[in-house]
Amino acid sequence: MKARRILIVECMQEISSFNPVQSGYENFDVERGEELYRQRGRNTAVGGALSIFEADPTIQVVPAYAARAGSAGLLSATGWTRLRDEMMAAVRDGLQDIDGIYVSLHGAMGADGELDPEGEILTRVRELAGDALPIVISLDLHGILTERMIRQVDGIAIYHTYPHVDFADTGARAARLLLDLLNGKRKPVIARCIIPALVRGDELITRTGCYGDLIGECRRLERDGTALSAGIMIGNPFTDVPELCSQIVIVSDGEEESARREAERLASEFWPLRHRMQGKLVDLDRAIAQARTLNGPVCFTDAADATSSGATGDSNIILEALLAAGYGRRVLAQIVDPEAAAAAHRAGVGAQIEVSLGGAMDPRRFVPMKVQARVQLLSDGEARLETMKLGLHAGPTAVLAFDNFTVVVMSRSVSLFDRAMYYANGLNPKAFDLVVVKSPHTEYHMFDAWVEKNFNIDAPGATSADVKKLGHTKCMRPIYPLDDIVDYKPAASLFSRPDAS
């Protein structure tokens, strides 16, 4: 039997439109051709897809191109053009005798001059591949699935966990769906039901929140065969693009009415929960006052400056407030400040230096603060994410100590949704009384399992959960909570590829 050839492409970035610093091509780690095999065995979507494809002796993988970047600001026009053109050239070169295509995407990209990069990628891939080839994609549940994207694809698999741990599982589900299409078993219909709501907060933690209960229904629909794939995408509230929303996505095996019914049912169950799915923020002064009275360690979550959501990472708001309040216990924090890191590297370990911390990239929100600090440690800023095992490249990094504060100062913004950058610089968060985490949520064992309380701080930033203060100008309106919406009646749209009907 002739081997069936599957092309693999990946493009992953999430942006905050409210980050004033554009990202560029240099933000991306690019793998070309067989370099994609580095993801074998890793908890990534491509890693999961490879585990399925390579276990099937009738399948030959054709790795084309993978580009991954940490969350950041809007991608520059020149960066987007170069990335897109390289990707399309790799796709074009790999298309000979291809039987199917798998594309791993995030879904919350945005570029200067192209607010739907994933839609543009899929449109161009479809134009190159023609109508006959099946295309299946995987998406982050924080992605924005657009109509343009849906019209190019035959199947979709969406993350089911937040904090995300099912990267590989999602890639594997996408791979199985693509194999079913190649085997002629499926005639997919996609039902999409838009919900005009932006959501945030603890109720989105799928292990404990009401959002997780709804995701459980999606998993049930997949397990009992009602749907080939089911997911609830909540978008990224900070990616201000025209189709930003929450939405239900059901992929069925030709069952239009079933797909429509389940999408509308889940949307009707989601809608009344939108009030619960909002960030519950704590005033910073109140958090400090309470932290003084607690015996155990505490965590201050600075979700407004979450680099994993696209913020700059240079907020010093919490540090300044702790200093001003005279908080005397041991504090561990992180900040992005290339000039401060460079000054520490010039001075060397053990030196006493005066530097400004914070406001390096977002000076409209954050005013630099002067500190006299000792250079405790210097590093190259290399680390590896705890769950995904992908590399972090924070550039020249320094650990600065002043008073009761220990601060990891990085040259570049990287995802801080785990403890990797602390560990990589010789610091154990459990050795401190107050730990600042620049991420809306982390996996439970990382902090919440051992701190006495985790305070979700109300602070300014490009990824504030108080989304009404951010200044959306492009997203669909009306949308909750930016607007009051009295009536909402779910109405699903159906999509199917001409060759799959």
PDB file of C-alpha atoms in Angstrom, residues 43-53 102-104 136-139 157-159 166-178:
ATOM      1  CA  ASN A  43       3.741  18.072  25.454  1.00  0.00           C
ATOM      2  CA  THR A  44       3.023  20.165  22.354  1.00  0.00           C
ATOM      3  CA  ALA A  45       0.305  19.870  19.752  1.00  0.00           C
ATOM      4  CA  VAL A  46       2.829  18.844  17.114  1.00  0.00           C
ATOM      5  CA  GLY A  47       4.364  16.352  19.539  1.00  0.00           C
ATOM      6  CA  GLY A  48       0.959  14.784  20.113  1.00  0.00           C
ATOM      7  CA  ALA A  49       0.150  14.671  16.404  1.00  0.00           C
ATOM      8  CA  LEU A  50       3.486  13.030  15.628  1.00  0.00           C
ATOM      9  CA  SER A  51       2.770  10.306  18.191  1.00  0.00           C
ATOM     10  CA  ILE A  52      -0.368   9.341  16.239  1.00  0.00           C
ATOM     11  CA  PHE A  53       0.964   9.721  12.710  1.00  0.00           C
ATOM     12  CA  TYR A 102      -2.298  19.308   9.807  1.00  0.00           C
ATOM     13  CA  VAL A 103      -1.849  22.912  10.968  1.00  0.00           C
ATOM     14  CA  SER A 104      -1.113  23.722  14.613  1.00  0.00           C
ATOM     15  CA  VAL A 136      -7.386  19.775  10.136  1.00  0.00           C
ATOM     16  CA  ILE A 137      -6.256  22.386  12.656  1.00  0.00           C
ATOM     17  CA  SER A 138      -5.729  22.555  16.407  1.00  0.00           C
ATOM     18  CA  LEU A 139      -6.342  25.718  18.429  1.00  0.00           C
ATOM     19  CA  ALA A 157      -9.554  20.255  17.717  1.00  0.00           C
ATOM     20  CA  ILE A 158      -9.477  22.694  20.652  1.00  0.00           C
ATOM     21  CA  TYR A 159      -7.679  22.617  24.015  1.00  0.00           C
ATOM     22  CA  ASP A 166      -3.438  19.021  27.124  1.00  0.00           C
ATOM     23  CA  PHE A 167      -1.287  20.384  24.292  1.00  0.00           C
ATOM     24  CA  ALA A 168      -0.198  16.937  23.098  1.00  0.00           C
ATOM     25  CA  ASP A 169      -3.643  15.457  23.661  1.00  0.00           C
ATOM     26  CA  THR A 170      -5.193  18.134  21.435  1.00  0.00           C
ATOM     27  CA  GLY A 171      -2.664  17.487  18.682  1.00  0.00           C
ATOM     28  CA  ALA A 172      -3.385  13.773  18.951  1.00  0.00           C
ATOM     29  CA  ARG A 173      -7.148  14.391  18.657  1.00  0.00           C
ATOM     30  CA  ALA A 174      -6.546  16.506  15.563  1.00  0.00           C
ATOM     31  CA  ALA A 175      -4.339  13.790  14.079  1.00  0.00           C
ATOM     32  CA  ARG A 176      -6.946  11.068  14.656  1.00  0.00           C
ATOM     33  CA  LEU A 177      -9.602  13.213  13.013  1.00  0.00           C
ATOM     34  CA  LEU A 178      -7.378  13.776   9.978  1.00  0.00           C
TER      35      LEU A 178
END
